Amino acid sequence: MAKKSYIQAITDGLDILLDEDPKTLIFGEDVGKNGGVFRTTQGLQEKYGEDRVFDTPLAESGILGLAVGLGLTGWRPIPEIQFMGFTFEAIDSIAGQMARMRFRFGGQKNSPVTIRTPFGGGTHTAEMHADNLENFFTGVPGLRVVTASNPYDAKGLIISAVENNDPVLFMENLKLYRSMKDDIPDEKYTVPLDTAKVVREGTDVTIVAYSAEVNESLTVAEKLAKENISAEVIDLRSLSPIDTDTIFASVEKTHKVVVVQEAQKMAGVGAVVASEISEHAIMSLDAPIARVAAPNSVYPFAQAENVWIPNADDIEVKVRETLSY
Amino acid sequence: MAKDSKKVVDFAAIKADLGKDFKPVQILDNDAKVVNKELMATFSDEQLVDFMKKLVWERALHEQTMNFSRQGRLGFYAPTLGEEASEMGTVSAFKENDFLLPAYRDLPQLIQHGATVAEGYLWSRGHVLGNQFKARAIMPQIIIGAQMVETAGVALGLKKNGEDAVAFSYTGDGGTSQGDTYEGMNFAGAYEAPAVFIIQNNGYAISVPRPKQTAAVTLAQKAVAAGIPSVQVDGMDILACYAVAKEARDFAAAGNGPVMIETLTYRFGAHSSAGDDPSRYRTKEEEQPWFENDPLIRMRKYLTDKGQWSQETEDAYVEECKNSFKDALKDADAVAPEKVTDMLKNTFEVPTPDIAKQIAEFEEKESK
């Protein structure tokens, strides 16, 4: 057990995966000697050799096409796309190819790829280096989309993602990379791939969030607790599929819900959560479903992102509105 | 005004020379004359007759399949008329353990590589059983170029497995304009992966002629930038196509890295069975010399002159092939229709809760 950052927790998970399964391969731009631009694969090439951990030419479609082909020949690829904005270059390899392989071959062939990629923002990067494309990828049938809100889950989730035989998009939050540390067990453990987690129990209102917004939501919950308001916070962890059972159970208890996401409000994860609740649990509600999301602009230039990204204050406003409905 | 001086770089001269290095390999010319006796000597009489039969088989497959298609008994099919030498010559050079990544006009190669004709017909109809063949291959790729990056991955996987096998893929002249074609060649080159990229230059991407795809005078030269050796071959000469593909396969399998082949052929008919009208975008004057360059003509003449082939032999074989295709269609007809329930079951390894509910819904719907 040691205190580890989100990055170190993922490195830990990758180390275990490389050690346990000789068929796992890590590749991408700068993942070898350089250990990745965020050092997430640091030391892994040195430990497992260039056959297992290797650099690729600079072409995202090529990287993920390579992954599909390696998967078809019995390998378990863990490619890295350096920034989520770069996945636009590889949409066909993801949505047109790897997500369809099992379906195309009726289960006879598949390509068990886990794509790791940093997403989110708040770190003042260049354009296309901060993005919330989960709205986009959760619309791809056959692709699992997961993301952790803390280092502990990050390690357990990456292990589950790679060990699962479905293609998984594993989104790593840029802002959380170095900003929080957890006690991380040295040994292997897993976090389930399609189960949300109640990270704080409460009885007055449910806040559904994922990734960095879980921490913002917890800040709000702690503040409200001082006023004897009891907020329950759910971390989705899996954005596709969404664990609706956990959400419904919570809503049936609290009768009020606020759905939070960092991504733009349009056509996305929060919209699915809200529509599932209205379809299946609306009679449990005492107030309209509230939503906190970024506005429908292109992901902002660095100077405006701190206003654009929903924070604890934005969540608090919506929670209070919902409570006083 | 600057004084006239010697050019720093003579771009005009460089441009004029681009692609000049490529001369199509040919063994048997259009008049059935052996133009490369040394290579011709590598074929036994039995092999030559076998190649003729493969040409006739693919021609018969095309004719019968188009018939079925016109009768509304099949779905999408890409006609292969005119491309028999390019397709049968190249595919014959590969071994059962080699991994084929075809495009949609490559159903004949997929069948030669181990899929059944019935599976081909099920693929055309849009049935998952059409993709569950024994052949070491993926189903024909619809996205132009996607198979090229996947070929690099399959080839690297085979290399890592330590197998005596190569990945081989097909695309067309239009396919070489896709970024994925270059990325696939570049990745395979960077990893010295055993891949053979076959470009069937049939002159057209639906209606867009080859010169409008690129300023490159050959498609073979596109491999040069990726550091991959490449060659042009007379795509109407099955013997040359085979000889070149075999050499390429051996080179790649020996650990020398990938190879690219450009076959020069011609799409005699429309782009697809859905029918487009080639007279909208090309002239009879252009077509006629290519029709006279039919890959079956030269082999038929060569073997007939040698007393190893006759019209009677061919007619009987065509009949035999067409009967087998009719049987294949019956086999395809006997297969139960595709079910939404099965597709849902194959979306993930274990149905997710949302999909499990939808399976239950469709089981009820499809049981009615």
Short mmCIF file of N, CA and C in Angstrom, two decimals, chain B residues 233-343:
data_model
loop_
_atom_site.label_atom_id
_atom_site.label_comp_id
_atom_site.label_asym_id
_atom_site.label_seq_id
_atom_site.Cartn_x
_atom_site.Cartn_y
_atom_site.Cartn_z
N VAL B 233 2.44 -4.97 -62.37
CA VAL B 233 2.34 -6.23 -63.11
C VAL B 233 1.16 -6.12 -64.07
N ASP B 234 1.30 -6.80 -65.21
CA ASP B 234 0.19 -6.86 -66.17
C ASP B 234 -0.95 -7.63 -65.51
N GLY B 235 -1.98 -6.92 -65.14
CA GLY B 235 -3.08 -7.54 -64.40
C GLY B 235 -4.00 -8.38 -65.26
N MET B 236 -3.69 -8.51 -66.55
CA MET B 236 -4.48 -9.38 -67.42
C MET B 236 -3.73 -10.68 -67.69
N ASP B 237 -2.54 -10.78 -67.09
CA ASP B 237 -1.68 -11.95 -67.28
C ASP B 237 -1.63 -12.72 -65.96
N ILE B 238 -2.41 -13.77 -65.88
CA ILE B 238 -2.51 -14.50 -64.60
C ILE B 238 -1.16 -15.08 -64.17
N LEU B 239 -0.35 -15.45 -65.14
CA LEU B 239 0.94 -16.05 -64.80
C LEU B 239 1.86 -15.01 -64.16
N ALA B 240 1.86 -13.81 -64.71
CA ALA B 240 2.70 -12.74 -64.15
C ALA B 240 2.18 -12.35 -62.77
N CYS B 241 0.85 -12.28 -62.63
CA CYS B 241 0.27 -11.92 -61.33
C CYS B 241 0.67 -12.93 -60.27
N TYR B 242 0.60 -14.21 -60.64
CA TYR B 242 0.98 -15.26 -59.70
C TYR B 242 2.47 -15.17 -59.35
N ALA B 243 3.29 -15.06 -60.38
CA ALA B 243 4.76 -15.08 -60.16
C ALA B 243 5.18 -13.91 -59.26
N VAL B 244 4.61 -12.76 -59.52
CA VAL B 244 4.96 -11.58 -58.72
C VAL B 244 4.46 -11.73 -57.28
N ALA B 245 3.23 -12.21 -57.13
CA ALA B 245 2.67 -12.35 -55.78
C ALA B 245 3.45 -13.41 -54.99
N LYS B 246 3.86 -14.46 -55.67
CA LYS B 246 4.62 -15.51 -54.97
C LYS B 246 5.96 -14.96 -54.48
N GLU B 247 6.60 -14.21 -55.34
CA GLU B 247 7.88 -13.60 -54.96
C GLU B 247 7.68 -12.65 -53.77
N ALA B 248 6.59 -11.90 -53.83
CA ALA B 248 6.29 -10.94 -52.76
C ALA B 248 6.02 -11.68 -51.45
N ARG B 249 5.25 -12.76 -51.56
CA ARG B 249 4.92 -13.54 -50.36
C ARG B 249 6.20 -14.11 -49.74
N ASP B 250 7.06 -14.66 -50.58
CA ASP B 250 8.29 -15.27 -50.07
C ASP B 250 9.20 -14.21 -49.43
N PHE B 251 9.25 -13.06 -50.05
CA PHE B 251 10.09 -11.96 -49.54
C PHE B 251 9.60 -11.52 -48.17
N ALA B 252 8.27 -11.34 -48.06
CA ALA B 252 7.69 -10.87 -46.78
C ALA B 252 7.82 -11.96 -45.71
N ALA B 253 7.54 -13.21 -46.10
CA ALA B 253 7.58 -14.31 -45.13
C ALA B 253 9.00 -14.54 -44.61
N ALA B 254 9.99 -14.18 -45.41
CA ALA B 254 11.38 -14.39 -45.00
C ALA B 254 11.86 -13.32 -44.02
N GLY B 255 10.97 -12.41 -43.65
CA GLY B 255 11.35 -11.41 -42.64
C GLY B 255 11.91 -10.12 -43.22
N ASN B 256 11.66 -9.90 -44.51
CA ASN B 256 12.22 -8.70 -45.15
C ASN B 256 11.29 -7.49 -45.11
N GLY B 257 10.12 -7.67 -44.51
CA GLY B 257 9.18 -6.55 -44.46
C GLY B 257 8.18 -6.61 -45.60
N PRO B 258 7.30 -5.60 -45.66
CA PRO B 258 6.18 -5.63 -46.61
C PRO B 258 6.56 -5.35 -48.06
N VAL B 259 5.62 -5.69 -48.94
CA VAL B 259 5.75 -5.45 -50.38
C VAL B 259 4.42 -4.91 -50.89
N MET B 260 4.47 -4.08 -51.93
CA MET B 260 3.23 -3.62 -52.57
C MET B 260 3.25 -4.00 -54.05
N ILE B 261 2.09 -4.46 -54.52
CA ILE B 261 1.95 -4.86 -55.92
C ILE B 261 0.82 -4.04 -56.54
N GLU B 262 1.07 -3.45 -57.70
CA GLU B 262 -0.01 -2.80 -58.45
C GLU B 262 -0.31 -3.65 -59.68
N THR B 263 -1.53 -4.19 -59.74
CA THR B 263 -1.92 -4.95 -60.93
C THR B 263 -2.67 -4.01 -61.87
N LEU B 264 -2.30 -4.03 -63.15
CA LEU B 264 -2.94 -3.16 -64.14
C LEU B 264 -4.05 -3.94 -64.83
N THR B 265 -5.29 -3.61 -64.46
CA THR B 265 -6.42 -4.38 -64.98
C THR B 265 -7.52 -3.40 -65.39
N TYR B 266 -8.70 -3.92 -65.61
CA TYR B 266 -9.79 -3.04 -66.05
C TYR B 266 -11.13 -3.61 -65.60
N ARG B 267 -11.95 -2.72 -65.05
CA ARG B 267 -13.29 -3.15 -64.65
C ARG B 267 -14.17 -3.11 -65.89
N PHE B 268 -14.46 -4.30 -66.44
CA PHE B 268 -15.20 -4.34 -67.71
C PHE B 268 -16.62 -3.78 -67.58
N GLY B 269 -17.21 -3.94 -66.40
CA GLY B 269 -18.62 -3.55 -66.27
C GLY B 269 -18.83 -2.43 -65.27
N ALA B 270 -19.99 -2.49 -64.64
CA ALA B 270 -20.38 -1.45 -63.70
C ALA B 270 -19.68 -1.66 -62.35
N HIS B 271 -19.77 -0.64 -61.52
CA HIS B 271 -19.14 -0.70 -60.19
C HIS B 271 -19.79 -1.77 -59.32
N SER B 272 -21.12 -1.81 -59.32
CA SER B 272 -21.78 -2.77 -58.43
C SER B 272 -23.01 -3.34 -59.11
N SER B 273 -23.54 -4.40 -58.48
CA SER B 273 -24.72 -5.05 -59.02
C SER B 273 -25.94 -4.13 -58.95
N ALA B 274 -25.86 -3.09 -58.12
CA ALA B 274 -26.97 -2.14 -58.04
C ALA B 274 -27.05 -1.36 -59.35
N GLY B 275 -25.97 -1.43 -60.13
CA GLY B 275 -26.01 -0.91 -61.48
C GLY B 275 -25.70 0.57 -61.57
N ASP B 276 -24.57 0.88 -62.16
CA ASP B 276 -24.37 2.23 -62.62
C ASP B 276 -24.08 2.04 -64.11
N ASP B 277 -24.12 3.09 -64.86
CA ASP B 277 -23.99 2.97 -66.30
C ASP B 277 -22.65 3.55 -66.74
N PRO B 278 -21.68 2.68 -67.04
CA PRO B 278 -20.34 3.19 -67.40
C PRO B 278 -20.35 4.12 -68.61
N SER B 279 -21.40 4.05 -69.45
CA SER B 279 -21.41 4.93 -70.64
C SER B 279 -21.54 6.41 -70.24
N ARG B 280 -21.91 6.64 -68.98
CA ARG B 280 -21.99 8.03 -68.49
C ARG B 280 -20.60 8.65 -68.31
N TYR B 281 -19.60 7.79 -68.10
CA TYR B 281 -18.29 8.36 -67.79
C TYR B 281 -17.13 7.79 -68.61
N ARG B 282 -17.41 6.90 -69.56
CA ARG B 282 -16.31 6.46 -70.42
C ARG B 282 -16.84 6.04 -71.80
N THR B 283 -15.92 6.01 -72.74
CA THR B 283 -16.35 5.78 -74.13
C THR B 283 -16.13 4.33 -74.55
N LYS B 284 -16.85 3.93 -75.58
CA LYS B 284 -16.67 2.59 -76.15
C LYS B 284 -15.26 2.45 -76.72
N GLU B 285 -14.74 3.57 -77.23
CA GLU B 285 -13.37 3.55 -77.81
C GLU B 285 -12.35 3.22 -76.73
N GLU B 286 -12.63 3.71 -75.53
CA GLU B 286 -11.70 3.40 -74.43
C GLU B 286 -11.85 1.94 -74.01
N GLU B 287 -13.08 1.48 -73.97
CA GLU B 287 -13.34 0.12 -73.47
C GLU B 287 -12.82 -0.97 -74.42
N GLN B 288 -12.98 -0.74 -75.72
CA GLN B 288 -12.74 -1.81 -76.68
C GLN B 288 -11.36 -2.48 -76.57
N PRO B 289 -10.27 -1.68 -76.53
CA PRO B 289 -8.96 -2.35 -76.42
C PRO B 289 -8.84 -3.19 -75.14
N TRP B 290 -9.49 -2.73 -74.06
CA TRP B 290 -9.42 -3.50 -72.82
C TRP B 290 -10.21 -4.80 -72.98
N PHE B 291 -11.36 -4.73 -73.64
CA PHE B 291 -12.15 -5.95 -73.84
C PHE B 291 -11.35 -6.98 -74.65
N GLU B 292 -10.56 -6.45 -75.60
CA GLU B 292 -9.72 -7.35 -76.42
C GLU B 292 -8.55 -7.89 -75.60
N ASN B 293 -8.31 -7.23 -74.48
CA ASN B 293 -7.21 -7.62 -73.58
C ASN B 293 -7.75 -8.53 -72.46
N ASP B 294 -8.87 -9.14 -72.70
CA ASP B 294 -9.52 -10.04 -71.74
C ASP B 294 -8.54 -11.12 -71.25
N PRO B 295 -8.40 -11.26 -69.96
CA PRO B 295 -7.40 -12.21 -69.43
C PRO B 295 -7.64 -13.66 -69.84
N LEU B 296 -8.87 -13.99 -70.19
CA LEU B 296 -9.14 -15.39 -70.58
C LEU B 296 -8.64 -15.69 -72.00
N ILE B 297 -8.63 -14.64 -72.84
CA ILE B 297 -8.31 -14.87 -74.25
C ILE B 297 -6.89 -15.43 -74.42
N ARG B 298 -5.93 -14.78 -73.77
CA ARG B 298 -4.54 -15.21 -74.01
C ARG B 298 -4.26 -16.60 -73.45
N MET B 299 -4.80 -16.90 -72.29
CA MET B 299 -4.55 -18.24 -71.72
C MET B 299 -5.25 -19.32 -72.53
N ARG B 300 -6.46 -18.97 -72.98
CA ARG B 300 -7.22 -19.93 -73.79
C ARG B 300 -6.46 -20.25 -75.08
N LYS B 301 -5.97 -19.20 -75.71
CA LYS B 301 -5.25 -19.37 -76.98
C LYS B 301 -3.95 -20.15 -76.76
N TYR B 302 -3.24 -19.76 -75.72
CA TYR B 302 -1.95 -20.41 -75.45
C TYR B 302 -2.13 -21.90 -75.20
N LEU B 303 -3.10 -22.23 -74.37
CA LEU B 303 -3.30 -23.64 -74.01
C LEU B 303 -3.95 -24.43 -75.15
N THR B 304 -4.82 -23.76 -75.90
CA THR B 304 -5.45 -24.44 -77.04
C THR B 304 -4.39 -24.77 -78.09
N ASP B 305 -3.51 -23.82 -78.35
CA ASP B 305 -2.42 -24.07 -79.31
C ASP B 305 -1.54 -25.24 -78.87
N LYS B 306 -1.41 -25.37 -77.53
CA LYS B 306 -0.58 -26.48 -77.01
C LYS B 306 -1.35 -27.79 -76.93
N GLY B 307 -2.65 -27.73 -77.28
CA GLY B 307 -3.48 -28.94 -77.26
C GLY B 307 -3.93 -29.32 -75.87
N GLN B 308 -3.89 -28.34 -74.92
CA GLN B 308 -4.26 -28.67 -73.54
C GLN B 308 -5.60 -28.09 -73.12
N TRP B 309 -6.26 -27.44 -74.04
CA TRP B 309 -7.54 -26.81 -73.69
C TRP B 309 -8.40 -26.77 -74.95
N SER B 310 -9.69 -26.84 -74.79
CA SER B 310 -10.58 -26.75 -75.95
C SER B 310 -11.87 -26.07 -75.52
N GLN B 311 -12.63 -25.65 -76.51
CA GLN B 311 -13.90 -25.01 -76.21
C GLN B 311 -14.81 -25.99 -75.48
N GLU B 312 -14.73 -27.27 -75.86
CA GLU B 312 -15.58 -28.29 -75.22
C GLU B 312 -15.22 -28.41 -73.73
N THR B 313 -13.91 -28.46 -73.48
CA THR B 313 -13.44 -28.55 -72.09
C THR B 313 -13.98 -27.36 -71.30
N GLU B 314 -13.88 -26.19 -71.91
CA GLU B 314 -14.28 -24.97 -71.21
C GLU B 314 -15.79 -24.97 -70.96
N ASP B 315 -16.56 -25.32 -72.01
CA ASP B 315 -18.02 -25.32 -71.85
C ASP B 315 -18.46 -26.27 -70.73
N ALA B 316 -17.82 -27.44 -70.71
CA ALA B 316 -18.19 -28.42 -69.69
C ALA B 316 -17.84 -27.90 -68.29
N TYR B 317 -16.69 -27.23 -68.22
CA TYR B 317 -16.27 -26.74 -66.91
C TYR B 317 -17.16 -25.58 -66.44
N VAL B 318 -17.54 -24.74 -67.37
CA VAL B 318 -18.44 -23.63 -67.04
C VAL B 318 -19.75 -24.19 -66.48
N GLU B 319 -20.25 -25.21 -67.15
CA GLU B 319 -21.50 -25.85 -66.73
C GLU B 319 -21.35 -26.41 -65.30
N GLU B 320 -20.23 -27.08 -65.08
CA GLU B 320 -19.95 -27.67 -63.76
C GLU B 320 -19.91 -26.58 -62.68
N CYS B 321 -19.21 -25.49 -63.00
CA CYS B 321 -19.10 -24.38 -62.04
C CYS B 321 -20.47 -23.80 -61.76
N LYS B 322 -21.21 -23.51 -62.82
CA LYS B 322 -22.51 -22.85 -62.62
C LYS B 322 -23.46 -23.74 -61.81
N ASN B 323 -23.39 -25.04 -62.04
CA ASN B 323 -24.23 -25.94 -61.23
C ASN B 323 -23.84 -25.87 -59.75
N SER B 324 -22.53 -25.77 -59.52
CA SER B 324 -22.09 -25.70 -58.12
C SER B 324 -22.56 -24.38 -57.48
N PHE B 325 -22.64 -23.32 -58.29
CA PHE B 325 -23.10 -22.03 -57.74
C PHE B 325 -24.60 -22.09 -57.45
N LYS B 326 -25.32 -22.82 -58.32
CA LYS B 326 -26.77 -22.97 -58.08
C LYS B 326 -26.99 -23.76 -56.78
N ASP B 327 -26.15 -24.79 -56.58
CA ASP B 327 -26.24 -25.55 -55.32
C ASP B 327 -25.91 -24.65 -54.13
N ALA B 328 -24.93 -23.79 -54.33
CA ALA B 328 -24.52 -22.89 -53.24
C ALA B 328 -25.66 -21.96 -52.86
N LEU B 329 -26.38 -21.50 -53.86
CA LEU B 329 -27.51 -20.60 -53.56
C LEU B 329 -28.59 -21.36 -52.79
N LYS B 330 -28.77 -22.65 -53.17
CA LYS B 330 -29.75 -23.47 -52.43
C LYS B 330 -29.31 -23.61 -50.97
N ASP B 331 -28.01 -23.81 -50.78
CA ASP B 331 -27.49 -23.91 -49.40
C ASP B 331 -27.77 -22.61 -48.64
N ALA B 332 -27.55 -21.49 -49.33
CA ALA B 332 -27.80 -20.20 -48.68
C ALA B 332 -29.29 -20.02 -48.39
N ASP B 333 -30.12 -20.50 -49.31
CA ASP B 333 -31.58 -20.39 -49.12
C ASP B 333 -32.04 -21.19 -47.89
N ALA B 334 -31.31 -22.27 -47.61
CA ALA B 334 -31.72 -23.17 -46.52
C ALA B 334 -31.41 -22.59 -45.14
N VAL B 335 -30.65 -21.51 -45.13
CA VAL B 335 -30.25 -20.93 -43.84
C VAL B 335 -31.38 -20.04 -43.30
N ALA B 336 -31.67 -20.22 -42.03
CA ALA B 336 -32.73 -19.42 -41.40
C ALA B 336 -32.35 -17.94 -41.45
N PRO B 337 -33.33 -17.06 -41.59
CA PRO B 337 -33.01 -15.63 -41.69
C PRO B 337 -32.27 -15.10 -40.46
N GLU B 338 -31.52 -14.07 -40.70
CA GLU B 338 -30.79 -13.39 -39.63
C GLU B 338 -31.80 -12.84 -38.60
N LYS B 339 -31.43 -12.95 -37.33
CA LYS B 339 -32.32 -12.43 -36.28
C LYS B 339 -31.69 -11.25 -35.55
N VAL B 340 -32.50 -10.28 -35.23
CA VAL B 340 -32.04 -9.13 -34.45
C VAL B 340 -31.52 -9.63 -33.09
N THR B 341 -32.21 -10.64 -32.56
CA THR B 341 -31.81 -11.20 -31.27
C THR B 341 -30.34 -11.65 -31.30
N ASP B 342 -29.96 -12.34 -32.41
CA ASP B 342 -28.58 -12.82 -32.51
C ASP B 342 -27.60 -11.66 -32.61
N MET B 343 -28.00 -10.64 -33.35
CA MET B 343 -27.11 -9.49 -33.49
C MET B 343 -26.89 -8.81 -32.13
#
